[in-house]
Coordinates of N, CA and C in Angstrom, one line a residue:
M1 N 120.7 125.1 88.8 CA 119.6 124.9 87.9 C 118.8 123.6 88.3
D2 N 117.4 123.7 88.3 CA 116.7 122.7 88.9 C 116.6 121.4 87.9
D3 N 116.5 120.3 88.6 CA 116.4 119.0 88.1 C 114.9 118.8 87.5
I4 N 114.8 118.0 86.5 CA 113.5 117.5 86.1 C 113.4 116.1 86.7
G5 N 112.2 116.0 87.5 CA 111.9 114.7 88.1 C 110.7 114.2 87.6
W6 N 110.4 112.9 88.0 CA 109.1 112.3 87.6 C 108.3 111.7 88.7
T7 N 107.1 112.1 88.9 CA 106.2 111.4 89.9 C 104.8 111.3 89.4
G8 N 104.3 110.0 89.3 CA 103.1 109.7 89.0 C 102.7 110.1 87.6
Y9 N 103.5 110.0 86.6 CA 103.2 110.3 85.2 C 103.1 111.7 84.9
T10 N 103.6 112.6 85.8 CA 103.5 114.0 85.5 C 105.0 114.6 85.8
Y11 N 105.6 115.2 84.8 CA 106.9 115.8 85.1 C 106.7 117.1 85.9
H12 N 107.5 117.3 86.8 CA 107.6 118.5 87.6 C 109.0 118.9 87.9
V13 N 109.1 120.1 88.3 CA 110.5 120.7 88.6 C 110.8 120.5 90.1
V14 N 111.9 120.0 90.5 CA 112.1 119.8 91.9 C 113.5 120.5 92.2
T15 N 113.7 121.0 93.3 CA 115.0 121.6 93.8 C 115.9 120.6 94.1
P16 N 117.2 120.7 93.6 CA 118.2 119.5 94.0 C 118.4 119.4 95.4
T17 N 118.4 118.1 95.9 CA 118.6 117.9 97.3 C 119.9 117.0 97.4
A18 N 120.4 116.7 98.6 CA 121.5 115.8 98.7 C 121.3 114.5 98.0
S19 N 120.1 114.0 98.1 CA 119.8 112.7 97.5 C 119.9 112.9 95.9
H20 N 119.4 114.0 95.4 CA 119.4 114.3 93.9 C 120.9 114.5 93.5
R21 N 121.7 115.1 94.4 CA 123.1 115.3 93.9 C 123.9 114.0 94.0
K22 N 123.4 113.1 94.9 CA 124.2 111.8 95.0 C 123.7 111.0 93.7
L23 N 122.5 111.1 93.4 CA 121.9 110.4 92.2 C 122.6 110.8 90.9
R24 N 122.8 112.3 90.8 CA 123.5 112.8 89.7 C 124.9 112.3 89.6
R25 N 125.6 112.2 90.7 CA 127.0 111.7 90.6 C 126.9 110.1 90.2
L26 N 126.0 109.4 90.8 CA 126.0 108.0 90.5 C 125.8 107.8 89.0
M27 N 124.8 108.5 88.4 CA 124.5 108.3 87.0 C 125.7 108.9 86.1
G28 N 126.3 109.9 86.6 CA 127.4 110.5 85.8 C 128.6 109.5 85.6
T29 N 128.7 108.6 86.6 CA 129.9 107.7 86.6 C 129.5 106.5 85.7
K30 N 128.2 106.3 85.2 CA 127.7 105.1 84.5 C 127.6 105.5 82.9
Q31 N 127.9 106.8 82.6 CA 127.8 107.2 81.2 C 126.5 106.9 80.6
L32 N 125.3 107.3 81.1 CA 124.1 107.0 80.5 C 123.7 108.0 79.5
T33 N 122.9 107.5 78.4 CA 122.4 108.4 77.5 C 121.2 109.1 78.2
D34 N 120.7 110.2 77.5 CA 119.7 111.0 78.0 C 118.4 110.1 78.3
R35 N 118.1 109.3 77.3 CA 116.9 108.4 77.6 C 117.1 107.4 78.6
Q36 N 118.3 106.8 78.8 CA 118.5 105.9 79.8 C 118.4 106.6 81.2
R37 N 118.9 107.7 81.3 CA 118.9 108.6 82.5 C 117.4 108.9 82.9
R38 N 116.6 109.2 81.9 CA 115.1 109.5 82.1 C 114.4 108.3 82.6
V39 N 114.6 107.1 82.0 CA 114.0 105.9 82.3 C 114.5 105.5 83.7
Y40 N 115.7 105.6 84.1 CA 116.2 105.4 85.5 C 115.5 106.2 86.4
E41 N 115.4 107.5 86.2 CA 114.7 108.4 87.1 C 113.3 108.0 87.3
L42 N 112.6 107.6 86.2 CA 111.3 107.2 86.4 C 111.2 105.9 87.3
I43 N 112.0 105.0 87.0 CA 111.9 103.8 87.9 C 112.2 104.1 89.3
R44 N 113.2 105.0 89.6 CA 113.6 105.3 90.8 C 112.4 106.0 91.7
E45 N 111.9 107.0 91.0 CA 110.8 107.8 91.6 C 109.6 107.0 91.9
L46 N 109.3 106.1 91.0 CA 108.1 105.2 91.3 C 108.4 104.3 92.5
I47 N 109.6 103.6 92.4 CA 109.9 102.8 93.6 C 109.8 103.6 94.9
L48 N 110.4 104.7 94.9 CA 110.5 105.6 96.1 C 109.1 106.0 96.6
N49 N 108.2 106.4 95.5 CA 106.9 107.0 95.9 C 105.8 106.0 96.2
R50 N 105.8 104.9 95.3 CA 104.6 104.0 95.5 C 105.1 102.6 96.0
G51 N 106.4 102.3 96.1 CA 106.9 101.1 96.7 C 107.3 100.1 95.7
Y52 N 107.0 100.2 94.5 CA 107.5 99.2 93.4 C 107.6 100.0 92.0
G53 N 108.3 99.3 91.2 CA 108.6 99.9 90.0 C 107.6 99.7 88.9
P54 N 107.8 100.4 87.7 CA 106.8 100.3 86.6 C 106.9 99.1 85.8
T55 N 105.9 98.7 85.1 CA 106.0 97.7 84.1 C 106.6 98.1 82.8
V56 N 106.9 97.3 81.9 CA 107.4 97.6 80.7 C 106.4 98.5 79.9
R57 N 105.2 98.1 80.0 CA 104.1 98.9 79.3 C 104.2 100.3 79.8
E58 N 104.2 100.5 81.2 CA 104.2 101.8 81.7 C 105.4 102.7 81.3
I59 N 106.5 102.1 81.2 CA 107.6 102.9 80.7 C 107.4 103.3 79.3
G60 N 106.9 102.3 78.5 CA 106.7 102.6 77.1 C 105.7 103.8 76.9
E61 N 104.7 103.8 77.8 CA 103.6 104.8 77.6 C 104.2 106.2 78.2
A62 N 105.0 106.1 79.2 CA 105.6 107.3 79.8 C 106.5 108.1 78.6
F63 N 107.2 107.4 77.9 CA 108.1 107.9 76.9 C 107.8 107.7 75.4
G64 N 106.6 107.3 75.2 CA 106.2 107.1 73.8 C 107.0 106.1 73.0
I65 N 107.4 105.0 73.8 CA 108.1 103.9 73.1 C 107.0 102.9 72.8
K66 N 106.7 102.7 71.5 CA 105.7 101.7 71.2 C 106.1 100.2 71.3
S67 N 107.3 99.9 71.1 CA 107.7 98.6 71.1 C 108.2 98.1 72.4
P68 N 107.8 97.0 73.0 CA 108.4 96.5 74.3 C 109.8 96.2 74.1
N69 N 110.2 95.8 72.9 CA 111.7 95.6 72.8 C 112.5 96.8 72.9
G70 N 112.0 98.0 72.6 CA 112.6 99.2 72.7 C 112.9 99.6 74.2
V71 N 111.8 99.3 75.0 CA 111.9 99.4 76.4 C 112.9 98.5 77.1
M72 N 112.9 97.3 76.6 CA 113.8 96.3 77.1 C 115.3 96.6 76.7
C73 N 115.5 97.2 75.7 CA 116.9 97.7 75.3 C 117.4 98.6 76.4
H74 N 116.5 99.6 76.9 CA 117.0 100.6 77.9 C 117.2 99.9 79.2
L75 N 116.3 98.9 79.5 CA 116.4 98.2 80.8 C 117.6 97.3 80.8
R76 N 117.9 96.6 79.7 CA 119.2 95.8 79.7 C 120.4 96.7 79.9
A77 N 120.4 97.9 79.2 CA 121.5 98.8 79.3 C 121.7 99.3 80.8
L78 N 120.6 99.6 81.4 CA 120.7 100.0 82.8 C 121.1 98.8 83.7
E79 N 120.8 97.6 83.3 CA 121.2 96.4 84.2 C 122.7 96.2 83.9
R80 N 123.1 96.2 82.7 CA 124.6 96.0 82.4 C 125.4 97.1 83.2
K81 N 124.9 98.3 83.4 CA 125.6 99.4 84.0 C 125.4 99.4 85.5
G82 N 124.7 98.3 86.1 CA 124.8 98.1 87.5 C 123.8 98.9 88.2
L83 N 122.8 99.5 87.5 CA 121.9 100.5 88.2 C 120.6 99.7 88.7
I84 N 120.1 98.7 88.0 CA 118.9 98.1 88.3 C 119.2 96.5 88.2
H85 N 118.3 95.8 88.8 CA 118.3 94.3 88.7 C 116.8 93.9 88.4
R86 N 116.8 92.9 87.5 CA 115.4 92.4 87.1 C 115.3 90.9 87.2
S87 N 114.2 90.5 87.7 CA 113.8 89.1 87.9 C 113.0 88.6 86.7
P88 N 113.4 87.6 86.0 CA 112.7 87.1 84.9 C 111.3 86.7 85.1
N89 N 110.4 86.9 84.1 CA 109.0 86.5 84.1 C 108.2 87.2 85.1
K90 N 108.6 88.3 85.7 CA 107.8 89.1 86.6 C 107.6 90.5 86.1
S91 N 106.4 90.9 85.9 CA 106.1 92.2 85.2 C 106.5 93.5 86.0
R92 N 106.6 93.4 87.4 CA 107.0 94.5 88.2 C 108.2 94.2 89.0
A93 N 109.1 93.5 88.4 CA 110.3 93.0 89.2 C 111.6 93.8 88.9
I94 N 111.5 95.1 88.7 CA 112.6 95.9 88.4 C 113.0 96.5 89.8
E95 N 114.2 96.2 90.3 CA 114.7 96.7 91.5 C 115.9 97.6 91.3
L96 N 116.1 98.5 92.2 CA 117.4 99.3 92.2 C 118.5 98.7 92.9
T97 N 119.7 98.7 92.4 CA 121.0 98.2 93.1 C 121.3 99.3 94.2
E98 N 120.9 100.6 94.0 CA 121.1 101.7 95.1 C 120.2 101.5 96.2
K99 N 120.7 101.6 97.3 CA 119.8 101.5 98.5 C 119.1 102.7 98.8
I100 N 117.8 102.8 98.9 CA 117.0 104.0 99.1 C 116.5 104.0 100.6
D101 N 116.8 105.0 101.4 CA 116.4 105.1 102.8 C 114.9 105.5 102.7
R102 N 114.1 104.8 103.6 CA 112.7 105.2 103.8 C 112.5 105.6 105.3
H103 N 111.4 106.4 105.5 CA 111.0 106.7 106.9 C 110.9 105.5 107.7
Q104 N 111.5 105.3 108.8 CA 111.3 104.1 109.7 C 109.9 103.5 109.9
H105 N 109.0 104.5 110.1 CA 107.7 104.1 110.6 C 106.7 104.6 109.6
S106 N 106.9 104.5 108.4 CA 105.9 105.0 107.5 C 105.9 104.0 106.2
L107 N 104.8 104.1 105.5 CA 104.7 103.3 104.3 C 104.4 104.2 103.2
P108 N 104.8 103.8 101.9 CA 104.5 104.7 100.8 C 103.0 104.8 100.5
M109 N 102.5 106.0 100.3 CA 101.1 106.2 99.9 C 101.0 106.1 98.4
A110 N 100.5 104.9 97.9 CA 100.7 104.7 96.6 C 99.5 105.3 95.7
G111 N 98.4 105.8 96.3 CA 97.4 106.3 95.5 C 96.0 105.8 95.9
M112 N 95.2 105.7 94.9 CA 93.8 105.3 95.0 C 93.5 103.9 94.4
V113 N 92.8 103.1 95.0 CA 92.3 101.8 94.3 C 90.8 101.8 94.4
A114 N 90.2 101.4 93.3 CA 88.7 101.4 93.3 C 88.2 100.1 93.9
A115 N 87.1 100.2 94.7 CA 86.4 99.1 95.1 C 85.4 98.7 94.0
G116 N 85.5 99.5 92.9 CA 84.8 99.1 91.7 C 85.9 98.6 90.7
T117 N 86.1 99.2 89.6 CA 87.2 98.9 88.7 C 87.7 100.1 88.1
T118 N 88.9 100.5 88.3 CA 89.5 101.6 87.7 C 91.1 101.4 87.5
A119 N 91.8 102.3 86.9 CA 93.2 102.3 86.9 C 93.7 102.8 88.3
L120 N 94.9 102.2 88.7 CA 95.5 102.7 89.9 C 96.0 104.1 89.5
A121 N 96.0 105.1 90.5 CA 96.4 106.4 90.4 C 97.6 106.6 91.2
F122 N 98.7 106.9 90.7 CA 100.1 106.9 91.4 C 100.5 108.4 91.5
E123 N 99.7 109.3 91.8 CA 100.1 110.7 91.9 C 100.4 111.1 93.3
Q124 N 100.2 110.2 94.3 CA 100.4 110.6 95.7 C 102.0 110.3 96.0
S125 N 102.5 111.2 96.8 CA 103.9 111.0 97.1 C 103.9 111.1 98.7
D126 N 102.9 111.2 99.3 CA 102.9 111.3 100.8 C 103.2 110.0 101.5
T127 N 103.4 110.0 102.8 CA 103.5 108.8 103.5 C 102.6 108.9 104.7
M128 N 102.3 107.8 105.3 CA 101.3 107.8 106.5 C 102.1 107.0 107.6
D129 N 102.2 107.7 108.8 CA 103.0 107.1 109.9 C 102.1 106.2 110.8
F130 N 102.5 104.9 110.9 CA 101.8 104.0 111.7 C 102.6 103.4 112.8
S131 N 103.7 104.1 113.2 CA 104.6 103.8 114.4 C 105.0 102.5 114.3
G132 N 105.3 102.0 113.2 CA 105.9 100.6 113.1 C 104.9 99.5 113.0
M133 N 103.7 99.8 113.2 CA 102.6 98.7 113.2 C 102.7 97.9 111.9
F134 N 102.9 98.6 110.8 CA 102.9 97.9 109.5 C 104.3 98.1 108.8
C135 N 105.2 98.3 109.5 CA 106.6 98.8 109.0 C 107.3 97.7 108.3
Q136 N 107.0 97.5 107.0 CA 107.8 96.4 106.3 C 108.0 97.0 104.9
N137 N 109.1 96.7 104.4 CA 109.5 97.3 103.0 C 108.6 96.8 102.0
D138 N 108.0 95.6 102.1 CA 107.2 95.0 101.0 C 105.7 95.4 101.2
R139 N 105.4 96.4 101.9 CA 104.1 96.9 102.0 C 103.9 98.3 101.6
F140 N 102.6 98.6 101.2 CA 102.3 100.0 100.8 C 100.8 100.3 101.1
I141 N 100.3 101.4 100.9 CA 99.0 101.9 101.2 C 98.2 102.4 100.0
L142 N 96.9 102.0 99.9 CA 96.1 102.5 98.9 C 94.8 103.0 99.5
Q143 N 94.3 104.1 99.0 CA 93.0 104.6 99.4 C 91.8 104.1 98.6
V144 N 90.8 103.6 99.2 CA 89.7 102.8 98.5 C 88.8 103.9 98.0
S145 N 88.3 103.7 96.7 CA 87.3 104.5 96.1 C 86.1 103.6 95.7
G146 N 84.9 103.8 96.2 CA 83.8 103.1 95.8 C 83.3 102.3 97.0
D147 N 82.2 101.6 96.8 CA 81.5 100.9 98.0 C 81.3 99.4 97.8
S148 N 82.1 98.9 96.9 CA 81.8 97.4 96.5 C 82.4 96.5 97.7
M149 N 83.1 97.0 98.7 CA 83.7 96.2 99.8 C 83.1 96.5 101.1
I150 N 81.9 97.1 101.1 CA 81.4 97.7 102.4 C 81.0 96.5 103.3
D151 N 80.5 95.3 102.8 CA 80.2 94.2 103.7 C 81.4 93.6 104.3
A152 N 82.7 94.0 103.9 CA 83.9 93.6 104.6 C 84.4 94.7 105.5
H153 N 83.5 95.7 105.8 CA 83.8 96.8 106.6 C 84.9 97.7 106.0
I154 N 84.9 97.8 104.7 CA 85.9 98.7 104.0 C 85.0 99.7 103.2
Q155 N 85.1 101.0 103.6 CA 84.2 101.9 102.9 C 85.0 102.9 102.1
D156 N 84.2 103.7 101.3 CA 84.9 104.7 100.4 C 85.7 105.6 101.2
G157 N 87.0 105.8 100.8 CA 87.9 106.6 101.5 C 88.8 106.0 102.6
D158 N 88.4 104.7 102.9 CA 89.4 104.1 103.9 C 90.7 103.7 103.3
F159 N 91.7 103.4 104.0 CA 93.0 103.0 103.6 C 93.2 101.5 103.8
V160 N 93.7 100.8 102.8 CA 94.1 99.5 103.0 C 95.7 99.3 102.8
V161 N 96.2 98.4 103.7 CA 97.6 98.1 103.7 C 97.7 97.0 102.8
I162 N 98.6 97.0 101.9 CA 98.8 95.9 100.9 C 100.2 95.2 101.0
Q163 N 100.2 93.9 101.1 CA 101.5 93.3 101.1 C 101.7 92.9 99.6
K164 N 102.9 93.4 99.1 CA 103.3 93.0 97.7 C 103.6 91.6 97.5
Q165 N 102.8 91.0 96.7 CA 103.1 89.6 96.4 C 102.4 89.3 95.1
E166 N 102.8 88.2 94.3 CA 102.2 88.0 93.0 C 101.2 86.7 93.0
T167 N 101.0 86.0 94.3 CA 100.1 84.9 94.4 C 99.2 85.2 95.6
A168 N 98.0 84.4 95.6 CA 97.1 84.6 96.6 C 96.3 83.3 96.8
E169 N 95.9 83.1 98.1 CA 95.1 81.9 98.3 C 93.5 82.2 97.9
P170 N 92.9 81.2 97.6 CA 91.3 81.5 97.3 C 90.7 82.1 98.5
G171 N 89.9 83.2 98.2 CA 89.2 83.8 99.3 C 90.0 85.0 99.9
Q172 N 91.3 85.2 99.6 CA 92.0 86.3 100.0 C 91.6 87.6 99.3
M173 N 91.5 88.7 100.1 CA 91.2 90.0 99.5 C 92.5 90.6 98.8
V174 N 92.5 90.9 97.5 CA 93.7 91.3 96.8 C 93.4 92.5 96.1
V175 N 94.5 93.2 95.6 CA 94.4 94.2 94.6 C 94.9 93.4 93.3
A176 N 93.9 93.3 92.4 CA 94.2 92.5 91.2 C 94.2 93.4 89.9
E177 N 95.3 93.1 89.1 CA 95.4 93.9 87.8 C 94.8 93.1 86.7
L178 N 93.9 93.7 86.0 CA 93.2 93.1 84.9 C 94.0 93.2 83.6
P179 N 93.6 92.4 82.6 CA 94.4 92.5 81.3 C 94.2 93.9 80.7
S180 N 93.2 94.7 81.0 CA 93.1 96.1 80.4 C 94.1 97.1 81.1
G181 N 94.8 96.6 82.2 CA 95.6 97.5 83.0 C 95.0 98.2 84.2
D182 N 93.6 98.0 84.2 CA 92.8 98.5 85.4 C 93.2 97.7 86.7
S183 N 92.9 98.2 87.8 CA 93.0 97.3 89.0 C 91.9 97.6 89.9
T184 N 91.6 96.5 90.8 CA 90.5 96.5 91.7 C 90.8 95.8 92.9
L185 N 90.1 96.1 93.9 CA 90.1 95.5 95.2 C 89.0 94.6 95.4
K186 N 89.3 93.3 95.4 CA 88.2 92.3 95.5 C 88.7 91.0 96.2
F187 N 87.8 90.1 96.5 CA 88.2 88.7 97.0 C 88.6 87.8 95.7
W188 N 89.6 87.1 95.9 CA 90.2 86.3 94.7 C 89.7 84.8 94.9
F189 N 89.0 84.4 93.7 CA 88.6 83.1 93.6 C 89.0 82.4 92.2
P190 N 90.0 81.7 92.1 CA 90.3 81.0 90.8 C 89.4 79.7 90.7
E191 N 88.7 79.7 89.5 CA 87.8 78.6 89.3 C 87.5 78.3 87.9
N192 N 87.5 77.0 87.5 CA 87.2 76.6 86.2 C 87.9 77.4 85.1
G193 N 89.2 77.6 85.3 CA 90.0 78.3 84.2 C 89.8 79.8 84.1
R194 N 89.2 80.3 85.0 CA 89.0 81.8 85.1 C 89.2 82.3 86.6
I195 N 89.1 83.5 86.8 CA 89.1 84.1 88.0 C 87.9 84.9 88.4
R196 N 87.3 84.5 89.5 CA 86.2 85.4 90.0 C 86.7 86.4 91.1
L197 N 86.4 87.7 90.8 CA 86.7 88.7 91.6 C 85.4 89.1 92.3
Q198 N 85.3 88.7 93.6 CA 84.1 88.9 94.3 C 84.0 90.2 95.2
P199 N 83.0 91.0 94.9 CA 82.8 92.2 95.8 C 82.3 91.8 97.1
A200 N 82.4 92.6 98.0 CA 81.7 92.4 99.4 C 80.6 93.4 99.4
N201 N 79.6 93.3 98.5 CA 78.4 94.0 98.5 C 77.3 93.2 97.8
A202 N 76.2 93.0 98.7 CA 75.2 92.1 98.2 C 74.5 92.5 96.9
E203 N 74.7 93.9 96.7 CA 73.9 94.4 95.5 C 74.7 94.4 94.2
M204 N 76.0 93.9 94.3 CA 76.9 93.9 93.2 C 77.2 92.5 92.8
S205 N 77.5 92.3 91.5 CA 77.8 90.9 90.9 C 79.2 90.7 90.9
P206 N 79.7 89.5 90.9 CA 81.2 89.3 90.7 C 81.7 89.6 89.4
L207 N 83.0 89.9 89.3 CA 83.7 90.1 88.0 C 84.4 88.9 87.6
Y208 N 84.1 88.3 86.4 CA 84.8 87.1 85.8 C 85.8 87.5 84.8
V209 N 87.0 87.1 85.0 CA 88.1 87.3 84.0 C 88.8 86.1 83.7
E210 N 89.3 86.0 82.6 CA 90.2 84.7 82.2 C 91.6 84.9 82.7
D211 N 92.1 86.2 82.8 CA 93.4 86.4 83.3 C 93.5 87.6 84.1
A212 N 94.1 87.5 85.2 CA 94.4 88.7 86.2 C 95.6 88.4 87.0
K213 N 96.3 89.4 87.3 CA 97.5 89.4 88.2 C 97.4 89.8 89.6
V214 N 97.9 89.2 90.5 CA 97.8 89.7 91.9 C 98.9 90.7 92.1
V215 N 98.5 91.9 92.4 CA 99.5 92.9 92.8 C 99.9 92.9 94.2
G216 N 99.0 92.5 95.1 CA 99.2 92.3 96.5 C 98.0 91.9 97.3
V217 N 98.2 91.6 98.5 CA 97.1 91.0 99.3 C 96.9 92.0 100.5
A218 N 95.6 92.3 100.8 CA 95.2 93.2 101.8 C 95.5 92.5 103.2
V219 N 96.3 93.3 104.0 CA 96.7 92.8 105.4 C 96.3 93.7 106.5
G220 N 95.6 94.9 106.1 CA 95.2 95.8 107.1 C 94.2 96.8 106.5
V221 N 93.4 97.4 107.3 CA 92.5 98.5 107.0 C 92.6 99.6 108.0
V222 N 92.7 100.8 107.6 CA 92.7 102.0 108.4 C 91.5 102.8 108.1
R223 N 90.5 103.0 109.1 CA 89.3 103.7 108.8 C 89.5 105.2 108.7
N224 N 89.0 105.8 107.6 CA 89.1 107.2 107.4 C 87.9 107.8 107.9
G225 N 87.9 108.2 109.3 CA 86.7 108.8 110.0 C 86.0 107.6 110.7
L226 N 84.9 107.9 111.3 CA 84.2 107.0 112.2 C 83.1 106.3 111.4

């Protein structure tokens, strides 16, 4: 019988593989509840496919859990049972204790990022092979949507390589997560108690926000076409 898996907020049926059978044996020894198992599968699939785990809010939205405390109860249970590790005070700091093998010369294709402002789309599960040029476990790829970064030679449809980190120096190009949950690719300028997210397009105005989180810093661009 097929397993129910999770990829990019859409349930789909996947045929059991050796990896899935190993996962089934692992979870079976931990005596998980059905909800704990599904939360763990979501965490595992997102880390595998996009390079990092979900936030508490994303887990709540995925399973209709309105209270953050309800999500935290499941995360604490998974941590007690040795399946995950969490770092305090970090929204995306859920890690697996299970070692996941990745392709040696590929990066996770995390989806689309707007050079305007939009929610990140994590429905892509492909990888892109760069023969080790960017081969690091703390990096992933996003495809750019929009033209707000064209003066930085980043066009609609190009791919940016993102170094996962939660801080950035003034003037660095970052993927920033806004309080609304939307994310955008912009230059990062903290100033006067707020953040200026500066586009690289003379026809566009900067975006000012009081609070934003750095998801990662752009470290490379791959042109999609000439």
